[in-house]
Coordinates of C-alpha atoms (C1' of nucleotides) in Angstrom, one line a residue:
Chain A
X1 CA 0.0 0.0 0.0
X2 CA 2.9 2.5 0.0
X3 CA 3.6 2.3 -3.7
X4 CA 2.1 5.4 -5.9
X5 CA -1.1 6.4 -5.2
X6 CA -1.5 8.3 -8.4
X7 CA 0.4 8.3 -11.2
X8 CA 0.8 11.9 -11.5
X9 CA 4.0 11.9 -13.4
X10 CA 3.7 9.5 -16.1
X11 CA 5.1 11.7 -18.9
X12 CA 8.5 11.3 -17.5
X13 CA 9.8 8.1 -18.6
X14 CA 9.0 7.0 -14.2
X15 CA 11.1 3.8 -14.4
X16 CA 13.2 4.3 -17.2
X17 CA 12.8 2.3 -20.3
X18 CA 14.1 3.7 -23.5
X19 CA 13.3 7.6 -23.0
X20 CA 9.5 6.9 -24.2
X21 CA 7.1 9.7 -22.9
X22 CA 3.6 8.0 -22.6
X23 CA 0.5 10.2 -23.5
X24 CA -1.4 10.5 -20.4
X25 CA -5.2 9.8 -21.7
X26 CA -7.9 9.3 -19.1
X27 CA -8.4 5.8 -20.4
X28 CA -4.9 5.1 -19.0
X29 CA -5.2 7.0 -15.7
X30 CA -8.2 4.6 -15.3
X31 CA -6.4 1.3 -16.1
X32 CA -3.8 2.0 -13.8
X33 CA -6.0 3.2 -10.9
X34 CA -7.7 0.0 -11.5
X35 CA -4.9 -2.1 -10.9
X36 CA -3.8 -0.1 -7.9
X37 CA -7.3 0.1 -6.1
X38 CA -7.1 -3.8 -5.4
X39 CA -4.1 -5.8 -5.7
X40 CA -5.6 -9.1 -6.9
X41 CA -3.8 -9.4 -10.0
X42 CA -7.0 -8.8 -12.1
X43 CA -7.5 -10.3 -15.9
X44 CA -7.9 -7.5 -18.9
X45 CA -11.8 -8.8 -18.5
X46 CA -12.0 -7.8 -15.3
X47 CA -10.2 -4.7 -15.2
X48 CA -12.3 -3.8 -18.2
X49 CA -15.3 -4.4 -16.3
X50 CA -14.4 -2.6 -13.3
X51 CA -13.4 0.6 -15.6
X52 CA -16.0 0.5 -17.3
X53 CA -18.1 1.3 -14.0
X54 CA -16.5 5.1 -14.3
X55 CA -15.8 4.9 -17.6
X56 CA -18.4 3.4 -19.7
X57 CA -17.2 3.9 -22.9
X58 CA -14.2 2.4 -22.6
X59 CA -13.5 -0.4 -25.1
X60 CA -11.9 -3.8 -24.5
X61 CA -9.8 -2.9 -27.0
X62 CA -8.2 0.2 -24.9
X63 CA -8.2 -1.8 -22.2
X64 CA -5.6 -4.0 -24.1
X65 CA -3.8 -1.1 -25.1
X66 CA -3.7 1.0 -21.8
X67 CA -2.3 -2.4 -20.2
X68 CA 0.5 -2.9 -23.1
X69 CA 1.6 0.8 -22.5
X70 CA 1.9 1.1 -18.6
X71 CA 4.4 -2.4 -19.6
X72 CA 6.4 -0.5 -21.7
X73 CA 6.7 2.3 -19.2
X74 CA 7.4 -0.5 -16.9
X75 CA 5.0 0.3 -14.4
X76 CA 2.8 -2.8 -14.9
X77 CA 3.6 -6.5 -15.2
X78 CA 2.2 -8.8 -16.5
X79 CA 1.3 -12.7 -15.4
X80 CA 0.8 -15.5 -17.9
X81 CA -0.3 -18.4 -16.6
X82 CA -1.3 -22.0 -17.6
X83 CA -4.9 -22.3 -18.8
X84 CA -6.0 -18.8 -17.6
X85 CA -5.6 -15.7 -18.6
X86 CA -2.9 -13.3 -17.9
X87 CA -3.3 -11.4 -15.1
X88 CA -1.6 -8.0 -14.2
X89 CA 0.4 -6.8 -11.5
X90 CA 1.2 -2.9 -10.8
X91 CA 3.5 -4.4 -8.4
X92 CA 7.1 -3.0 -9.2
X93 CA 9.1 -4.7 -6.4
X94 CA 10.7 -8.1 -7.0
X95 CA 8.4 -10.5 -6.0
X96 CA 7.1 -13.8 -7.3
X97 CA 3.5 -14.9 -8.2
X98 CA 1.8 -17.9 -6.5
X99 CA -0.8 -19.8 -8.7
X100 CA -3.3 -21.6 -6.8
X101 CA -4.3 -24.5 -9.1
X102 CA -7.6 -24.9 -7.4
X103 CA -9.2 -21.6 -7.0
X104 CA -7.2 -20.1 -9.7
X105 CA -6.0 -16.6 -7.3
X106 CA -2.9 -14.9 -7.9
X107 CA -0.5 -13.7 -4.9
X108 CA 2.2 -11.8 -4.2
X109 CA 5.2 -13.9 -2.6
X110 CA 8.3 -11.4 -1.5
X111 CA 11.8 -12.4 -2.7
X112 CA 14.5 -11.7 -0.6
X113 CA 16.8 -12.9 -2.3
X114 CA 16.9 -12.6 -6.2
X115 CA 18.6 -15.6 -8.2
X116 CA 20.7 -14.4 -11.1
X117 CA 20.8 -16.9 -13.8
X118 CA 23.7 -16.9 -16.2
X119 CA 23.1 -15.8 -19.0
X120 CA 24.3 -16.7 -23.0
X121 CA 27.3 -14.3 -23.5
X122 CA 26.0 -11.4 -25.8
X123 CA 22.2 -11.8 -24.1
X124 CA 20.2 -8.7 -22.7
X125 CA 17.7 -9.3 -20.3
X126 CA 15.1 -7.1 -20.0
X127 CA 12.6 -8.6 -17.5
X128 CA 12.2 -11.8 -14.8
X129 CA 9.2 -13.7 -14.0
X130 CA 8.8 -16.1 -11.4
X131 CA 6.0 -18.1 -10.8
X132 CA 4.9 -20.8 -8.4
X133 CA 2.4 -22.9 -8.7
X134 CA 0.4 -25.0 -6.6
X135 CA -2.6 -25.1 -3.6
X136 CA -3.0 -21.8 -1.8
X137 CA -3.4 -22.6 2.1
X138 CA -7.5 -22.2 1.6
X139 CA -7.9 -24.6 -1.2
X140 CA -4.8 -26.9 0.5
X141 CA -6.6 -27.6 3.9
X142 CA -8.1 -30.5 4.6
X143 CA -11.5 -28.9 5.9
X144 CA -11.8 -27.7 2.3
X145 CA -11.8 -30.3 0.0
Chain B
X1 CA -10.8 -22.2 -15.5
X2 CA -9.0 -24.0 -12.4
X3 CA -9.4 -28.2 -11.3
X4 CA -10.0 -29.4 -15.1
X5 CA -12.1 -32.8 -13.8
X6 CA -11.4 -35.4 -17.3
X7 CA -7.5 -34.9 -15.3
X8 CA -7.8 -36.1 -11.7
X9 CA -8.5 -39.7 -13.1
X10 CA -4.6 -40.0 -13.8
X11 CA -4.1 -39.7 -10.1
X12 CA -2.4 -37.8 -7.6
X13 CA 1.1 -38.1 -9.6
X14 CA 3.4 -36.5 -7.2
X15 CA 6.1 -36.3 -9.5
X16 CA 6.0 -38.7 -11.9
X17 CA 7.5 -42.1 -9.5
X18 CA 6.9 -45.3 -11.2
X19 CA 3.1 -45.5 -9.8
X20 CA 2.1 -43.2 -12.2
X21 CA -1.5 -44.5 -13.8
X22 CA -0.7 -42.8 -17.0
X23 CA -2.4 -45.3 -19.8
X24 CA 0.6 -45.6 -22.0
X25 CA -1.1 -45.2 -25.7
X26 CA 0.7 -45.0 -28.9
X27 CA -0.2 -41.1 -28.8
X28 CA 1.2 -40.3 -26.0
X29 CA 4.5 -42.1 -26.5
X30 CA 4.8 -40.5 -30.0
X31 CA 3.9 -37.0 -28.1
X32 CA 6.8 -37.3 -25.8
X33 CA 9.0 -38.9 -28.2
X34 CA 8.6 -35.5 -30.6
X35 CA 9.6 -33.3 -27.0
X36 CA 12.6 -36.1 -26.5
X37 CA 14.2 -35.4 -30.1
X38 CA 14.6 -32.1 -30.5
X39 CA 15.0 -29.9 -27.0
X40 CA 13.7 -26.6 -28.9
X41 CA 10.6 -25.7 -26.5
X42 CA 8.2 -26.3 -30.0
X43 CA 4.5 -25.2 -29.5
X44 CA 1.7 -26.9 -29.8
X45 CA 1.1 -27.0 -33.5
X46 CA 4.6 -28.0 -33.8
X47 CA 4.5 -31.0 -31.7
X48 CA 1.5 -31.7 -33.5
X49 CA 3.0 -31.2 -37.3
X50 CA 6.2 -33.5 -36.4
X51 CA 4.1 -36.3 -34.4
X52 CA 2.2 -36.1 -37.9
X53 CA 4.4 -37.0 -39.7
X54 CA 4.8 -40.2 -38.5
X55 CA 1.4 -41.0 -37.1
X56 CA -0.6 -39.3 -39.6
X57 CA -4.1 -39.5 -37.7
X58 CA -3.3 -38.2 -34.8
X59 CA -5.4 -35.1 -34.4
X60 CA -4.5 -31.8 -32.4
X61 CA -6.9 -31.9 -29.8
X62 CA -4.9 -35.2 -29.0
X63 CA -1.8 -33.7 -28.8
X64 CA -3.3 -31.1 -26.4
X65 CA -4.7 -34.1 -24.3
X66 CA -1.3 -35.5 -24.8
X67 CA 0.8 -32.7 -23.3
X68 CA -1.5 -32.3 -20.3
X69 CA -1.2 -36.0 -19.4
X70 CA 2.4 -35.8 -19.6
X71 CA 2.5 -32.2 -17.6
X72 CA 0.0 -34.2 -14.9
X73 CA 2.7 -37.1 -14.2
X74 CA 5.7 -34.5 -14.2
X75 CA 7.4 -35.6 -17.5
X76 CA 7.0 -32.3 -19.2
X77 CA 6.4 -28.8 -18.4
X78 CA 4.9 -25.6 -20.0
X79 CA 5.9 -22.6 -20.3
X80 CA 3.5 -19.8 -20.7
X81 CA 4.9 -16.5 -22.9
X82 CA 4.1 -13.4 -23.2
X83 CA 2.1 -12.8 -26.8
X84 CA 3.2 -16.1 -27.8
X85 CA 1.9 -19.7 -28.1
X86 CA 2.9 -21.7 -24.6
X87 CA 5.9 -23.8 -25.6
X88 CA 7.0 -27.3 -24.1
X89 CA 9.6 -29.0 -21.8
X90 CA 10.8 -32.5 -21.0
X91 CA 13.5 -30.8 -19.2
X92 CA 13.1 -31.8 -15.9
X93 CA 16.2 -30.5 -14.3
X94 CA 16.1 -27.0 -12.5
X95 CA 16.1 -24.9 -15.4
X96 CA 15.1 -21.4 -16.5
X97 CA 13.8 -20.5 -19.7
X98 CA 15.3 -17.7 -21.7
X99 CA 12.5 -16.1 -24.0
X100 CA 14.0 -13.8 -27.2
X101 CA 11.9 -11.1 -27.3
X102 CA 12.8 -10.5 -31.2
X103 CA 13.0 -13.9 -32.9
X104 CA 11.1 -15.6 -30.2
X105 CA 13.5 -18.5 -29.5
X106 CA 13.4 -20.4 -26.1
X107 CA 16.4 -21.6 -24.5
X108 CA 17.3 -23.2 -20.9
X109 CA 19.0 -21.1 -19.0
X110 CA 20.5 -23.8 -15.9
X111 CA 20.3 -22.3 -12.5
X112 CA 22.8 -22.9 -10.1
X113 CA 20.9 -22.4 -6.7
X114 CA 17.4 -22.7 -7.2
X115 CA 15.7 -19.8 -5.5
X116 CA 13.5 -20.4 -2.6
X117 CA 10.7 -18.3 -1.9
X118 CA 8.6 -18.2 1.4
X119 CA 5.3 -19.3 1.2
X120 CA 2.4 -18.5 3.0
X121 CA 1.9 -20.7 5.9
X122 CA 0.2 -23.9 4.5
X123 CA 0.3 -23.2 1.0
X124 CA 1.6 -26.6 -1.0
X125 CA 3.7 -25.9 -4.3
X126 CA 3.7 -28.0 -6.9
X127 CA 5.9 -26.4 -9.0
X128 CA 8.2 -23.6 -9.9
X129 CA 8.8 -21.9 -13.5
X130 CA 11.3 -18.8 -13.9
X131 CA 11.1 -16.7 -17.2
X132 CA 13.5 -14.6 -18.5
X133 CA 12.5 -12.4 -21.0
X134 CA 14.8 -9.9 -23.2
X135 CA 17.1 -10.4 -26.7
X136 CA 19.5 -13.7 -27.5
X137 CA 23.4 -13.1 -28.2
X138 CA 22.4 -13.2 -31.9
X139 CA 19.1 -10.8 -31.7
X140 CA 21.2 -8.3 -29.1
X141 CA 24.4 -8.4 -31.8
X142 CA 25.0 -5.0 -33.3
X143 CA 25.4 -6.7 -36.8
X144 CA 22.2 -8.3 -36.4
X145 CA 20.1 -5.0 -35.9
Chain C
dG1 C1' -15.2 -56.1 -21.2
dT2 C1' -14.9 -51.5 -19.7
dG3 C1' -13.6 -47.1 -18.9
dA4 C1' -10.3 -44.1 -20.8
dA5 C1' -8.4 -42.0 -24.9
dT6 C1' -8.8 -40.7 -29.7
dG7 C1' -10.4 -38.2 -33.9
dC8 C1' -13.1 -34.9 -35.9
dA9 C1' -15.4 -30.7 -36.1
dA10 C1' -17.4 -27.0 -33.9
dA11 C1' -17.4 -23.9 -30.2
dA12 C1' -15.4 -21.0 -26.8
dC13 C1' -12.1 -17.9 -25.7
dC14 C1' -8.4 -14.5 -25.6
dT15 C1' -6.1 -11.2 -28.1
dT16 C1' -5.1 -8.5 -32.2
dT17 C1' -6.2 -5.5 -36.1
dG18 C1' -8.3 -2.0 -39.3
dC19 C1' -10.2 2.3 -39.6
dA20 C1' -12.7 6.6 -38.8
dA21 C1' -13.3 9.8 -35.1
dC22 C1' -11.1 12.1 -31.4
dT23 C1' -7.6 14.3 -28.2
dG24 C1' -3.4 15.4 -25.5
dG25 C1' 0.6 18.1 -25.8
Chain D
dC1 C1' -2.0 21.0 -35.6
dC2 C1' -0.7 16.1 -35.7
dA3 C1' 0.9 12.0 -34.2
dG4 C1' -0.9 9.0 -31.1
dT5 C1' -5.1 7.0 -29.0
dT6 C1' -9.7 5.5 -28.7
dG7 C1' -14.1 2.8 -29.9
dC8 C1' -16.2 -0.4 -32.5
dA9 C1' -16.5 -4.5 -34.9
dA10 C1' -14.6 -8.1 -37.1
dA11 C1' -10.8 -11.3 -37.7
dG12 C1' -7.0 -14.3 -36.0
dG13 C1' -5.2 -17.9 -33.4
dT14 C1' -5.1 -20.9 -29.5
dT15 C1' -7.4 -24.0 -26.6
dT16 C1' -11.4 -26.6 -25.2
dT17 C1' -15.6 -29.4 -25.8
dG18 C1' -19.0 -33.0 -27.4
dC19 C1' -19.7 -37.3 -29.1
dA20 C1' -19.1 -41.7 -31.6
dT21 C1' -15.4 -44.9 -32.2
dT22 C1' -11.3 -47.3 -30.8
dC23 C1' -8.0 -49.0 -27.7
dA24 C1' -5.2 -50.2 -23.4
dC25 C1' -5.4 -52.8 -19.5

DNA sequence: GTGAATGCAAAACCTTTGCAACTGG
DNA sequence: CCAGTTGCAAAGGTTTTGCATTCAC
C-alpha cells in the first residue's frame, strides 16, 4: 500500500525504459487506478469491467492497449499463466507470483533474495518472472476439500 | 478455468514415480517422443506437425490431451509466454527459460541455486517456473540489428 | 469387457487488427 | 495541428468441448 497512489507523473519516462514519454489519456489513468485500487492481479476482463463502472465507454480494446503501454513504461507487469488468462500486476518490487491450481487466485510472494541466472554471453535481459504454482493454504486444507 | 475434472483420473502423480497410472497409448509415447528429439521448447502445432508425420491420424486436440497428461505425471512442463503460443519442456532439471523477445526462440538457461521463496503458511507448491524475458546473443548483436 | 483416450469438427475464448473519429501536448 | 489513442467491430489464433469410435489394460 505505499507504492504510488497516483500516477501523476507518467510523462516522464518513471522507471526508465528507452526515454519513451507516454500520453497521459484518461483511459490510461483509469487502467492503472484500477490495478492499484485492489491488488488481486485482475484479468484484462476484469479490469475492463471494473473501468468500465467510471468509464463506460471504454473499449476492451483500450483496455488491451492502456495495459500494453503502462508495460512498456514499466510500471505494470504482467502474469501469464497455464490455462487462464494473464493477469496484471502494478506491483514493481521483485516479488514472485503464487498460482493456486484450485481456486485459480494470484499472490504476491516477497523475494529476498533474487537468483541471477547466467546468461548466454552477448544476451540482454530485459525482464524476470517467477511463478509458483500449486494449492494456496485455503484450497490446500483439509476442511476444504 | 482451475481443477480441469477429465485430469484427476490419472491420479495424484506427485512427480511422476513409477506408480504413475498414465495409460501408455501409442499417442502419447509419440507426443513425448517429438519433446525427446529435438530440445527446442516447440509449440503446440509443432508438436503436433512433427508427431504427424509419423502417425498421420493423430489429431490436435490429442496432442493437447497428450501434453496435459504428460504435464500431470511431471514428464514435461509448460511454459506460458508473453504474446506467444505456450511452448513445451521434458527438461526436468532446474532450469530457466530464456525467451528472445525479437526472434522468439526459447532456451534453458541452468540455474545454479534454485531460489527459494517463502510461502504462506500452508500453501503446497507443486511447481516452480522462472522466465526470463529480453534479446539472444544473436538478436542483441549489433550486426544483427 | 470397460472405462479411458482418440479423432473430428465445432465452439469458446483470448487477443489483435483496421479504420474513422477524437484528443493530448 | 498532428501523431498517437480511442471505440467499435470483425478477424485471427489458440485452446477446449461433445460425441461416436477405438484402444489399453
Amino acid at each position: 500500500m505505499s507504492a504510488p497512489s497516483h500516477l501523476s507523473d507518467l510523462g516522464p519516462a518513471p522507471c526508465a525504459e528507452q526515454g519513451s514519454a507516454l500520453r497521459l489519456t484518461r483511459q490510461r489513468r483509469e487502467v492503472y487506478d484500477v490495478l492499484l485500487e485492489r491488488r488481486d492481479h485482475p484479468t484484462v476482463q476484469e479490469v475492463f469491467a471494473r473501468a468500465k463502472e467510471r468509464m463506460p465507454k471504454i473499449s476492451l480494446a483500450t483496455v488491451y492497449n492502456c495495459l500494453e503501454a503502462l508495460m512498456q513504461v514499466g510500471l505494470v507487469r504482467q502474469v501469464n499463466l497455464h490455462r487462464s488468462p494473464s493477469r496484471f500486476c502494478p506491483n514493481l518490487s521483485d516479488h514472485a507470483h503464487f498460482h493456486c491450481a484450485a481456486c485459480g487466485q494470484v499472490s504476491d510472494i516477497p523475494l529476498e533474495a533474487t537468483p541471477c541466472p547466467t546468461l548466454p554471453d552477448g544476451a540482454v535481459l530485459h525482464q524476470q518472472e517467477i511463478t509458483l504454482r500449486g494449492l494456496c493454504p485455503h484450497c490446500a486444507s483439509p476442511k476444504h476439500s
